[in-house]
XYZ file of C-alpha atoms in Angstrom:
346
model
C 0.000 0.000 0.000
C 1.425 3.380 -0.926
C 2.354 5.696 1.884
C 1.453 9.060 0.395
C -1.119 8.147 -2.278
C -0.365 8.755 -5.922
C 0.376 12.433 -5.193
C 1.645 14.130 -2.065
C -0.948 16.827 -1.422
C -0.824 17.570 2.271
C -0.282 21.286 1.712
C -3.092 21.584 -0.805
C -5.493 19.595 1.355
C -4.705 21.595 4.482
C -5.334 24.877 2.726
C -8.573 23.774 1.134
C -10.066 22.714 4.478
C -10.433 26.382 5.336
C -13.016 26.716 2.610
C -16.688 26.000 3.363
C -18.315 22.917 1.937
C -20.387 24.014 -1.024
C -21.767 22.093 -3.942
C -19.508 22.430 -6.932
C -18.908 21.123 -10.424
C -18.195 17.435 -10.772
C -18.107 14.817 -13.444
C -20.408 11.845 -13.552
C -19.629 8.629 -15.347
C -22.720 7.327 -17.115
C -23.518 3.657 -16.563
C -25.521 1.591 -18.982
C -28.604 1.836 -16.795
C -28.189 5.349 -15.404
C -29.069 8.857 -16.495
C -25.949 10.570 -15.196
C -24.873 13.867 -16.669
C -21.618 15.797 -16.789
C -21.333 19.205 -15.167
C -18.433 21.660 -14.901
C -17.778 24.371 -12.346
C -18.998 27.723 -13.644
C -17.554 30.141 -11.075
C -14.832 31.768 -13.208
C -14.158 34.412 -10.579
C -12.857 31.760 -8.195
C -10.714 29.989 -10.799
C -7.518 31.913 -9.961
C -7.758 30.880 -6.297
C -8.102 27.164 -7.056
C -5.126 24.834 -7.415
C -4.318 23.611 -10.902
C -6.287 20.543 -11.909
C -3.145 18.411 -11.781
C -2.753 19.256 -8.075
C -6.183 18.010 -7.059
C -6.874 14.648 -5.490
C -8.600 12.570 -8.141
C -11.402 10.356 -6.831
C -13.755 7.957 -8.602
C -16.986 7.474 -6.674
C -19.215 4.474 -7.351
C -22.656 4.626 -5.804
C -26.192 3.364 -6.181
C -28.680 5.399 -8.203
C -29.421 8.671 -6.313
C -33.098 8.233 -7.249
C -33.209 4.885 -5.459
C -34.465 6.471 -2.234
C -34.412 9.578 -0.062
C -31.470 8.059 1.784
C -29.454 7.691 -1.403
C -30.313 11.214 -2.569
C -28.997 12.603 0.735
C -25.914 10.388 0.527
C -25.091 11.545 -3.010
C -25.634 15.214 -2.118
C -23.307 14.860 0.876
C -20.568 13.321 -1.297
C -20.864 15.999 -3.971
C -20.657 18.801 -1.407
C -17.418 17.374 -0.027
C -15.604 16.055 -3.084
C -15.531 19.240 -5.108
C -12.907 21.570 -6.541
C -13.183 24.033 -3.648
C -12.064 21.246 -1.315
C -9.165 20.144 -3.517
C -10.810 17.246 -5.302
C -11.476 16.249 -8.880
C -14.404 13.824 -8.618
C -16.102 11.537 -11.105
C -19.323 9.729 -10.194
C -20.755 6.458 -11.537
C -24.176 5.111 -10.564
C -25.798 1.706 -10.886
C -27.879 -0.764 -8.899
C -26.145 -3.626 -10.723
C -22.889 -5.100 -9.489
C -21.471 -5.869 -12.941
C -22.019 -2.284 -14.085
C -20.393 -0.942 -10.932
C -17.390 -3.221 -11.497
C -17.094 -1.970 -15.077
C -17.103 1.614 -13.770
C -14.408 0.713 -11.239
C -12.251 -0.723 -13.987
C -12.633 2.490 -15.991
C -11.710 4.643 -12.998
C -8.590 2.500 -12.536
C -7.676 3.032 -16.182
C -8.264 6.774 -15.730
C -5.696 6.787 -12.939
C -7.749 8.015 -9.994
C -5.944 8.395 -6.671
C -8.832 6.979 -4.638
C -11.722 4.687 -5.484
C -14.751 5.229 -3.233
C -17.240 2.379 -3.333
C -20.790 1.705 -2.153
C -21.289 -1.759 -3.606
C -24.586 -2.945 -5.068
C -23.699 -6.489 -4.012
C -21.371 -7.756 -1.308
C -19.592 -10.293 -3.549
C -17.526 -10.269 -6.724
C -15.126 -7.436 -5.917
C -11.805 -9.203 -5.271
C -10.405 -9.039 -8.794
C -11.073 -5.360 -9.466
C -9.835 -4.372 -5.994
C -6.596 -6.248 -6.661
C -6.296 -4.345 -9.944
C -6.722 -1.086 -8.027
C -4.104 -2.128 -5.497
C -1.653 -3.058 -8.263
C -2.219 0.380 -9.795
C -1.439 2.098 -6.488
C -5.029 3.226 -5.978
C -6.467 3.312 -2.474
C -9.996 1.911 -2.066
C -12.362 3.274 0.574
C -15.706 1.594 1.186
C -18.666 3.676 2.272
C -22.267 2.905 3.231
C -21.977 -0.833 2.600
C -19.594 -3.646 3.397
C -18.328 -6.226 0.904
C -17.065 -9.794 1.154
C -13.387 -9.138 0.435
C -10.115 -9.401 2.303
C -9.418 -6.291 4.380
C -6.002 -5.967 2.740
C -7.761 -4.941 -0.496
C -9.135 -1.677 0.877
C -7.753 1.133 3.016
C -10.829 1.885 5.113
C -14.518 1.158 5.498
C -17.033 3.804 6.644
C -20.296 1.916 6.910
C -23.538 1.295 8.714
C -23.900 -1.861 10.778
C -26.711 -3.349 8.723
C -26.904 -6.449 10.928
C -27.414 -4.249 13.982
C -30.045 -2.194 12.139
C -31.968 -5.395 11.451
C -31.522 -6.711 14.988
C -32.738 -3.447 16.529
C -35.852 -3.481 14.340
C -36.633 -7.173 14.769
C -36.162 -6.997 18.540
C -38.447 -3.958 18.674
C -41.085 -5.987 16.826
C -40.699 -8.870 19.261
C -41.099 -6.492 22.199
C -44.536 -5.446 20.903
C -45.845 -8.816 22.142
C -48.482 -9.082 19.451
C -51.052 -11.842 19.890
C -49.919 -13.198 16.533
C -47.327 -12.288 13.921
C -48.346 -12.439 10.277
C -45.711 -10.484 8.408
C -45.400 -9.090 4.898
C -41.662 -8.787 4.391
C -40.617 -6.327 1.653
C -36.947 -6.781 0.824
C -34.477 -4.415 -0.812
C -32.133 -5.261 -3.674
C -31.091 -8.859 -3.053
C -27.461 -9.385 -2.121
C -26.868 -5.841 -0.886
C -25.507 -5.409 2.630
C -28.635 -3.517 3.664
C -30.926 -6.289 2.459
C -28.851 -9.029 4.041
C -28.641 -7.325 7.435
C -32.293 -6.289 7.627
C -33.573 -9.616 6.274
C -31.273 -11.795 8.352
C -32.430 -10.492 11.702
C -36.115 -10.894 10.859
C -35.533 -14.375 9.448
C -33.817 -15.450 12.663
C -36.482 -14.143 15.047
C -39.317 -15.408 12.834
C -37.845 -18.896 12.917
C -37.083 -18.814 16.650
C -40.521 -17.488 17.617
C -42.756 -19.229 15.079
C -43.794 -16.033 13.304
C -45.669 -16.424 10.051
C -44.016 -14.760 7.053
C -47.008 -14.289 4.768
C -44.806 -13.288 1.854
C -41.157 -12.370 1.479
C -40.393 -10.597 -1.789
C -37.983 -8.015 -3.091
C -39.452 -4.691 -4.140
C -35.920 -3.432 -4.911
C -36.348 -0.343 -2.689
C -39.242 0.774 -4.926
C -42.570 2.131 -3.589
C -44.626 1.090 -6.610
C -43.359 -2.499 -6.526
C -44.025 -2.652 -2.780
C -47.572 -1.433 -3.317
C -48.142 -4.159 -5.906
C -46.870 -6.878 -3.569
C -49.074 -5.754 -0.681
C -52.073 -5.350 -2.969
C -51.551 -8.925 -4.150
C -51.663 -10.187 -0.552
C -54.784 -8.143 0.148
C -56.460 -9.580 -2.952
C -55.566 -13.104 -1.851
C -57.490 -12.646 1.386
C -54.581 -13.904 3.513
C -54.459 -12.165 6.879
C -51.487 -10.054 7.971
C -50.810 -7.544 10.714
C -47.190 -6.410 10.135
C -45.444 -4.688 7.227
C -41.674 -5.029 7.582
C -40.283 -2.888 4.766
C -36.525 -2.591 4.381
C -36.675 1.078 3.428
C -39.084 3.995 3.807
C -40.103 4.120 0.165
C -41.306 0.514 0.237
C -43.167 1.192 3.493
C -44.817 4.161 1.786
C -45.908 1.988 -1.132
C -47.260 -0.623 1.259
C -49.299 2.010 3.105
C -50.782 3.236 -0.174
C -52.120 -0.279 -0.760
C -53.520 -0.389 2.777
C -55.211 2.977 2.348
C -56.845 1.930 -0.911
C -58.241 -1.130 0.841
C -59.361 0.902 3.889
C -57.095 -1.106 6.193
C -56.024 0.878 9.247
C -52.347 1.128 10.145
C -50.116 2.627 12.814
C -50.335 2.887 16.586
C -53.299 0.928 17.950
C -54.506 0.043 14.443
C -54.798 -3.167 12.413
C -51.339 -3.207 10.802
C -47.921 -2.384 12.252
C -45.813 -0.484 9.702
C -42.011 -0.570 9.852
C -39.487 1.175 7.628
C -35.807 2.136 7.509
C -33.693 5.196 6.618
C -35.411 7.969 8.619
C -36.491 10.221 5.803
C -38.034 13.302 7.415
C -41.418 12.579 5.859
C -41.262 9.033 7.249
C -40.500 10.241 10.771
C -43.434 12.623 10.442
C -45.594 9.566 9.729
C -44.364 8.138 13.030
C -45.078 11.396 14.824
C -48.625 11.278 13.444
C -48.781 7.628 14.591
C -49.550 6.398 11.062
C -46.399 4.248 11.147
C -44.939 2.402 14.106
C -41.162 2.150 13.664
C -38.347 3.550 11.565
C -34.724 2.424 11.694
C -32.005 5.000 11.151
C -29.417 4.582 8.409
C -26.960 7.492 8.445
C -26.177 8.767 4.912
C -23.604 11.389 5.900
C -20.266 9.640 5.414
C -18.384 12.181 3.296
C -16.637 13.998 6.153
C -15.372 10.667 7.514
C -14.016 9.694 4.087
C -12.379 13.107 3.690
C -10.634 12.694 7.046
C -9.336 9.259 6.028
C -7.980 10.619 2.743
C -6.192 13.472 4.517
C -4.506 11.029 6.882
C -3.423 8.803 4.009
C -2.109 11.800 2.059
C -0.067 12.811 5.112
C 1.377 9.316 5.398
C -0.398 8.634 8.680
C -1.449 5.205 9.880
C -5.200 4.884 10.381
C -6.094 4.195 14.003
C -9.063 2.132 12.858
C -9.806 0.564 9.513
C -13.555 0.254 10.003
C -15.702 3.168 11.140
C -19.269 2.260 12.111
C -21.879 5.000 11.882
C -23.952 5.568 15.030
C -27.623 4.788 14.443
C -30.843 4.180 16.360
C -34.439 3.096 15.906
C -37.491 5.310 16.445
C -40.805 4.249 17.987
C -44.009 6.134 17.190
C -44.932 5.946 20.872
C -41.898 7.975 21.957
C -40.679 9.998 18.943
C -40.675 13.798 19.324
C -40.663 16.743 16.936
C -37.062 17.321 17.996
C -36.213 13.805 16.779
C -37.841 14.558 13.431
C -35.916 17.816 13.100
C -32.577 16.360 14.189
C -32.613 12.982 12.473
C -34.911 13.332 9.463
C -33.109 13.376 6.105
C-alpha cells in the first residue's frame, strides 16, 4: 500500500479545508442503466484561487442510483458537497444498482488513474479481482455505506452502517410489541446488498425462533410502486397479515398506499404495524402522526469521515481504525418527538 497516495498533497489539502463545503462542479460517469450527466464548475471568478487541476486529489466514486431512495439522494448530495474543486478534489461519479455495471465503472476509474476509489457496492460479492487491480495500480480503495465480502487488505478503510445491527434493533423492537400473533409481509431491498442481508437476516432469525408467520417475502428493490403491488396482491388473496416489515421507507410508503386503498387501518393501535428504515423526514413525520410504528435509522452522511481518512493517508499517517461504524438508532411512534424529526430526518 502506498504511503502518500499517488500524489503528495498535504499542503493543498490543508489549505482547502479552510473553505466551506459548497456544492460544486463534478463529473459523472454514465452507466448503462443510469441517467448521469456531466457538469463543470462555472464560477470563473474563483478559478484563480483554485489549485491547478493536476494538483487536485482525483477520486472515482461508485454509488447506487441517487433516485433509489431519499437516503441515497442525501448520501449523493453529501458526497458531492465534499468532493468538489473548492475542497481540492477532482471527482467523477458512476451510478448503478447492478454489481457488474459498478465493477465496469471501477475498472474504468482504474484506467483513468484516480488516486482513490470510493465504493458503495450494489452487491457484497464479486469485488476481489477489481480491488486487486486497483491495489496493483497504487489506488487506495475506501468503502462507504456498505460492506463487501473481500479481504481487508484490499481496501484502506470502510465507513459503513452496521446493517446487521439495524436489522436486529428493528426485529427486537417488533418482538417487544408482544403481538397476539405475527403475520408479516416482508418487503426486501435489492437482493445481495448489505442492507438487504442485514435487515432480512435479523427478521428471518427471530421469525424462525418465535414461530412467526411470514405471509410473503419478496424483493421490491427499494421501490414504492413495486411494494404497493406486492401488498395489494396479498390483500387480494385474502390472507391475513398484521405487520409490514419494509426494508426502506419508500417501500413502506408503497405498502401504506395499498392499505389505504383497501381501507385497512395502520399505525399505533390500528390493524397493521408499519415498519421502515432510513429515517427520511417525511417518514419520521408519519411516526409522529402515529400512522407508522417504527423507523430504523441509516446514516447517509459519510463524506466527512471519508475526507478525514484521505487526509490522513495523504499525510502518510497510519489509520487508528480501519472500520468506522456509523452511530444509528431506531425510532418508535410511541416515543418519537418533533425534535427527533428535526434532528434525524433526512
